[in-house]
């Protein structure tokens, strides 16, 4: 092992929370004087920030970890962080004898310590015991992007959907103090960031674990809307049960809060919803969507769907298909069910054959693409506000509408980080094509 590392490599798998955790680890290691490299063979420390949400996510990581680092001359220190660290713990050392440390999702603040120990004692280390992350310094994050940033507001999940590993890999819900969040958002605004995405497995639970703070999610949003310089606030992800009238009114009333809400239905059949322990019925879900549409008529919705959950019949899948059509989502993530060790659903047989799962998934995807094309067609000729994020290919610059639709216009670096009015004139491959309504002042 290299006892005086100078470079590190990190690879991130999975969700936005993992992306943010990676930014925190990158910041921690940079502060230590290490340089980030993007070629694994040049790194003295290799970190794999992993995901366990589906079997495929784990297999990808295991495949990669199986080959990595063993034969390179630099003899890197290899660490596994993220959800697989929590799901597999010590057993990772048995399967992958060449890895040096395993760090849990609530132990990220121990990264420096674990590296020191591995180097000093030349032995394997595992730290996965913390129930929640109490010492994390969010201000250390070294961010990937200059226009938009992730801000964690609550960690963990108390919902215990029967298929999901998250409550076991990320622990119970713990909110972050509002002053701390406001301070971070203010700092981001001062650094020139224009958009923030508030992160949590269930952001709508924010503050419920700390009644003494008297600050629920919509209260926090009000505070953040006051921060000068932040043009757009988004949040991910929500549990339908916790989406309140107050939140819908906040979306209507707070100028920076975008009119897009991730509202994951998961399934359209009441029997399956009950088996998933989603704690709402299809009717209750539809009522909430109707309430949202009444309060915020221009809101667009995103969803997650799982097809082929244990015992799901063709007729039950049809209910999901119909619900999907009826709600007219603008964004959808569709998954086939994957049995996860340690979850309550493991007590049932994963009895839907893979071909049936794939067939259902493809049918929903086809419907999604058709619906999206229709939504995009309806947008042609309309004007939208775009926040430009980065330069794309062929002289185009990329941004998003407030409702999260990808949009490109001719232009370059001068537009990145600016808000512009555009007119939509076409679309292709899930992207809107537009032109600026007027040249930005800087170009006149
Ligand atoms: N199998 C398939 N999809 C899953 N998800 C969570 N657990 C599983 C699983 N075991 C999906 C849900 C969730 C999203 C993040 O991942 O749709 O909302
Ligand atoms: Fe998983 Fe359900 Fe919690 Fe979402 S709400 S993280 S699906 S247990």
mmCIF file of N, CA and C in Angstrom, residues 352-414:
data_model
loop_
_atom_site.group_PDB
_atom_site.id
_atom_site.type_symbol
_atom_site.label_atom_id
_atom_site.label_comp_id
_atom_site.label_asym_id
_atom_site.label_seq_id
_atom_site.Cartn_x
_atom_site.Cartn_y
_atom_site.Cartn_z
ATOM 1 N N UNK A 352 -42.836 -12.836 -10.722
ATOM 2 C CA UNK A 352 -43.176 -12.393 -12.082
ATOM 3 C C UNK A 352 -41.971 -12.655 -12.984
ATOM 4 N N UNK A 353 -42.163 -13.486 -14.017
ATOM 5 C CA UNK A 353 -41.006 -13.833 -14.855
ATOM 6 C C UNK A 353 -40.371 -12.594 -15.481
ATOM 7 N N UNK A 354 -39.058 -12.650 -15.661
ATOM 8 C CA UNK A 354 -38.302 -11.515 -16.183
ATOM 9 C C UNK A 354 -38.874 -11.000 -17.518
ATOM 10 N N UNK A 355 -39.323 -11.939 -18.395
ATOM 11 C CA UNK A 355 -39.848 -11.479 -19.707
ATOM 12 C C UNK A 355 -41.096 -10.650 -19.494
ATOM 13 N N UNK A 356 -41.914 -11.047 -18.514
ATOM 14 C CA UNK A 356 -43.158 -10.306 -18.273
ATOM 15 C C UNK A 356 -42.819 -8.917 -17.721
ATOM 16 N N UNK A 357 -41.856 -8.871 -16.795
ATOM 17 C CA UNK A 357 -41.434 -7.581 -16.244
ATOM 18 C C UNK A 357 -40.962 -6.678 -17.382
ATOM 19 N N UNK A 358 -40.124 -7.234 -18.253
ATOM 20 C CA UNK A 358 -39.562 -6.422 -19.337
ATOM 21 C C UNK A 358 -40.645 -5.942 -20.299
ATOM 22 N N UNK A 359 -41.613 -6.834 -20.555
ATOM 23 C CA UNK A 359 -42.697 -6.471 -21.471
ATOM 24 C C UNK A 359 -43.499 -5.298 -20.870
ATOM 25 N N UNK A 360 -43.789 -5.375 -19.572
ATOM 26 C CA UNK A 360 -44.541 -4.300 -18.909
ATOM 27 C C UNK A 360 -43.730 -3.007 -18.925
ATOM 28 N N UNK A 361 -42.457 -3.126 -18.637
ATOM 29 C CA UNK A 361 -41.595 -1.941 -18.619
ATOM 30 C C UNK A 361 -41.570 -1.278 -20.003
ATOM 31 N N UNK A 362 -41.418 -2.101 -21.049
ATOM 32 C CA UNK A 362 -41.359 -1.543 -22.408
ATOM 33 C C UNK A 362 -42.674 -0.872 -22.778
ATOM 34 N N UNK A 363 -43.790 -1.480 -22.379
ATOM 35 C CA UNK A 363 -45.093 -0.869 -22.707
ATOM 36 C C UNK A 363 -45.213 0.503 -22.056
ATOM 37 N N UNK A 364 -44.805 0.600 -20.809
ATOM 38 C CA UNK A 364 -44.880 1.899 -20.126
ATOM 39 C C UNK A 364 -43.929 2.909 -20.753
ATOM 40 N N UNK A 365 -42.726 2.420 -21.123
ATOM 41 C CA UNK A 365 -41.758 3.337 -21.736
ATOM 42 C C UNK A 365 -42.289 3.895 -23.057
ATOM 43 N N UNK A 366 -42.898 2.992 -23.862
ATOM 44 C CA UNK A 366 -43.450 3.450 -25.151
ATOM 45 C C UNK A 366 -44.522 4.503 -24.919
ATOM 46 N N UNK A 367 -45.368 4.241 -23.926
ATOM 47 C CA UNK A 367 -46.431 5.202 -23.608
ATOM 48 C C UNK A 367 -45.814 6.534 -23.169
ATOM 49 N N UNK A 368 -44.784 6.437 -22.342
ATOM 50 C CA UNK A 368 -44.107 7.636 -21.829
ATOM 51 C C UNK A 368 -43.551 8.473 -22.988
ATOM 52 N N UNK A 369 -42.847 7.800 -23.923
ATOM 53 C CA UNK A 369 -42.255 8.545 -25.042
ATOM 54 C C UNK A 369 -43.343 9.213 -25.878
ATOM 55 N N UNK A 370 -44.460 8.496 -26.061
ATOM 56 C CA UNK A 370 -45.557 9.047 -26.864
ATOM 57 C C UNK A 370 -46.147 10.285 -26.174
ATOM 58 N N UNK A 371 -46.336 10.139 -24.836
ATOM 59 C CA UNK A 371 -46.925 11.250 -24.086
ATOM 60 C C UNK A 371 -45.990 12.456 -24.082
ATOM 61 N N UNK A 372 -44.699 12.161 -23.963
ATOM 62 C CA UNK A 372 -43.735 13.255 -23.915
ATOM 63 C C UNK A 372 -43.696 13.996 -25.259
ATOM 64 N N UNK A 373 -43.766 13.233 -26.356
ATOM 65 C CA UNK A 373 -43.753 13.865 -27.679
ATOM 66 C C UNK A 373 -44.973 14.774 -27.818
ATOM 67 N N UNK A 374 -46.105 14.309 -27.305
ATOM 68 C CA UNK A 374 -47.329 15.135 -27.389
ATOM 69 C C UNK A 374 -47.162 16.405 -26.544
ATOM 70 N N UNK A 375 -46.597 16.241 -25.334
ATOM 71 C CA UNK A 375 -46.379 17.427 -24.477
ATOM 72 C C UNK A 375 -45.438 18.409 -25.162
ATOM 73 N N UNK A 376 -44.359 17.886 -25.762
ATOM 74 C CA UNK A 376 -43.391 18.759 -26.437
ATOM 75 C C UNK A 376 -44.051 19.452 -27.636
ATOM 76 N N UNK A 377 -44.847 18.697 -28.388
ATOM 77 C CA UNK A 377 -45.542 19.276 -29.547
ATOM 78 C C UNK A 377 -46.407 20.467 -29.098
ATOM 79 N N UNK A 378 -47.085 20.277 -27.962
ATOM 80 C CA UNK A 378 -47.946 21.359 -27.451
ATOM 81 C C UNK A 378 -47.143 22.590 -27.030
ATOM 82 N N UNK A 379 -45.848 22.372 -26.733
ATOM 83 C CA UNK A 379 -45.022 23.517 -26.297
ATOM 84 C C UNK A 379 -44.472 24.313 -27.481
ATOM 85 N N UNK A 380 -44.517 23.716 -28.685
ATOM 86 C CA UNK A 380 -43.957 24.412 -29.854
ATOM 87 C C UNK A 380 -44.742 25.706 -30.078
ATOM 88 N N UNK A 381 -43.995 26.795 -30.226
ATOM 89 C CA UNK A 381 -44.640 28.098 -30.423
ATOM 90 C C UNK A 381 -44.801 28.881 -29.126
ATOM 91 N N UNK A 382 -44.572 28.221 -27.974
ATOM 92 C CA UNK A 382 -44.740 28.939 -26.700
ATOM 93 C C UNK A 382 -43.398 29.556 -26.257
ATOM 94 N N UNK A 383 -43.497 30.470 -25.296
ATOM 95 C CA UNK A 383 -42.290 31.089 -24.743
ATOM 96 C C UNK A 383 -42.020 30.519 -23.360
ATOM 97 N N UNK A 384 -40.752 30.305 -23.056
ATOM 98 C CA UNK A 384 -40.368 29.743 -21.750
ATOM 99 C C UNK A 384 -39.158 30.473 -21.204
ATOM 100 N N UNK A 385 -38.952 30.286 -19.893
ATOM 101 C CA UNK A 385 -37.745 30.829 -19.272
ATOM 102 C C UNK A 385 -36.755 29.672 -19.085
ATOM 103 N N UNK A 386 -35.543 29.869 -19.569
ATOM 104 C CA UNK A 386 -34.523 28.805 -19.461
ATOM 105 C C UNK A 386 -33.370 29.290 -18.586
ATOM 106 N N UNK A 387 -32.916 28.396 -17.695
ATOM 107 C CA UNK A 387 -31.661 28.655 -16.989
ATOM 108 C C UNK A 387 -30.599 27.826 -17.713
ATOM 109 N N UNK A 388 -29.612 28.496 -18.290
ATOM 110 C CA UNK A 388 -28.603 27.771 -19.064
ATOM 111 C C UNK A 388 -27.530 27.188 -18.151
ATOM 112 N N UNK A 389 -27.220 25.894 -18.404
ATOM 113 C CA UNK A 389 -26.347 25.158 -17.486
ATOM 114 C C UNK A 389 -24.971 24.854 -18.060
ATOM 115 N N UNK A 390 -24.929 24.471 -19.342
ATOM 116 C CA UNK A 390 -23.602 24.171 -19.909
ATOM 117 C C UNK A 390 -23.623 24.185 -21.431
ATOM 118 N N UNK A 391 -22.416 24.308 -21.979
ATOM 119 C CA UNK A 391 -22.278 24.324 -23.430
ATOM 120 C C UNK A 391 -22.410 22.890 -23.937
ATOM 121 N N UNK A 392 -23.198 22.718 -24.991
ATOM 122 C CA UNK A 392 -23.381 21.378 -25.552
ATOM 123 C C UNK A 392 -22.596 21.215 -26.842
ATOM 124 N N UNK A 393 -23.095 20.319 -27.707
ATOM 125 C CA UNK A 393 -22.382 20.057 -28.973
ATOM 126 C C UNK A 393 -22.875 20.988 -30.070
ATOM 127 N N UNK A 394 -22.128 21.103 -31.119
ATOM 128 C CA UNK A 394 -22.533 21.803 -32.353
ATOM 129 C C UNK A 394 -23.034 23.227 -32.132
ATOM 130 N N UNK A 395 -22.325 23.983 -31.314
ATOM 131 C CA UNK A 395 -22.688 25.394 -31.136
ATOM 132 C C UNK A 395 -23.987 25.610 -30.381
ATOM 133 N N UNK A 396 -24.392 24.637 -29.603
ATOM 134 C CA UNK A 396 -25.631 24.786 -28.830
ATOM 135 C C UNK A 396 -25.299 24.903 -27.342
ATOM 136 N N UNK A 397 -26.197 25.557 -26.618
ATOM 137 C CA UNK A 397 -26.029 25.627 -25.173
ATOM 138 C C UNK A 397 -27.275 25.006 -24.537
ATOM 139 N N UNK A 398 -27.047 24.304 -23.397
ATOM 140 C CA UNK A 398 -28.129 23.510 -22.806
ATOM 141 C C UNK A 398 -28.662 24.135 -21.537
ATOM 142 N N UNK A 399 -29.965 24.031 -21.358
ATOM 143 C CA UNK A 399 -30.562 24.501 -20.115
ATOM 144 C C UNK A 399 -31.853 23.756 -19.853
ATOM 145 N N UNK A 400 -32.590 24.240 -18.857
ATOM 146 C CA UNK A 400 -33.874 23.606 -18.550
ATOM 147 C C UNK A 400 -34.955 24.659 -18.347
ATOM 148 N N UNK A 401 -36.185 24.247 -18.618
ATOM 149 C CA UNK A 401 -37.335 25.080 -18.281
ATOM 150 C C UNK A 401 -37.547 24.956 -16.769
ATOM 151 N N UNK A 402 -38.451 25.759 -16.223
ATOM 152 C CA UNK A 402 -38.756 25.609 -14.793
ATOM 153 C C UNK A 402 -39.323 24.231 -14.519
ATOM 154 N N UNK A 403 -39.987 23.652 -15.536
ATOM 155 C CA UNK A 403 -40.582 22.322 -15.350
ATOM 156 C C UNK A 403 -39.628 21.189 -15.709
ATOM 157 N N UNK A 404 -38.346 21.493 -15.818
ATOM 158 C CA UNK A 404 -37.286 20.475 -15.920
ATOM 159 C C UNK A 404 -37.088 19.917 -17.322
ATOM 160 N N UNK A 405 -37.721 20.551 -18.334
ATOM 161 C CA UNK A 405 -37.519 20.022 -19.684
ATOM 162 C C UNK A 405 -36.174 20.511 -20.224
ATOM 163 N N UNK A 406 -35.401 19.572 -20.763
ATOM 164 C CA UNK A 406 -34.122 19.883 -21.402
ATOM 165 C C UNK A 406 -34.358 20.751 -22.612
ATOM 166 N N UNK A 407 -33.559 21.802 -22.756
ATOM 167 C CA UNK A 407 -33.772 22.707 -23.890
ATOM 168 C C UNK A 407 -32.424 23.136 -24.437
ATOM 169 N N UNK A 408 -32.314 23.232 -25.773
ATOM 170 C CA UNK A 408 -31.067 23.749 -26.358
ATOM 171 C C UNK A 408 -31.372 24.955 -27.243
ATOM 172 N N UNK A 409 -30.427 25.919 -27.258
ATOM 173 C CA UNK A 409 -30.524 27.046 -28.192
ATOM 174 C C UNK A 409 -29.117 27.274 -28.766
ATOM 175 N N UNK A 410 -29.022 27.918 -29.940
ATOM 176 C CA UNK A 410 -27.688 28.236 -30.445
ATOM 177 C C UNK A 410 -27.034 29.224 -29.485
ATOM 178 N N UNK A 411 -25.777 29.000 -29.148
ATOM 179 C CA UNK A 411 -25.094 29.912 -28.215
ATOM 180 C C UNK A 411 -23.936 29.209 -27.555
ATOM 181 N N UNK A 412 -23.264 29.914 -26.672
ATOM 182 C CA UNK A 412 -22.081 29.347 -26.020
ATOM 183 C C UNK A 412 -21.965 29.770 -24.576
ATOM 184 N N UNK A 413 -20.732 29.743 -24.110
ATOM 185 C CA UNK A 413 -20.382 29.980 -22.712
ATOM 186 C C UNK A 413 -21.032 31.243 -22.119
ATOM 187 N N UNK A 414 -21.198 32.289 -22.980
ATOM 188 C CA UNK A 414 -21.726 33.565 -22.478
ATOM 189 C C UNK A 414 -23.127 33.404 -21.880
#
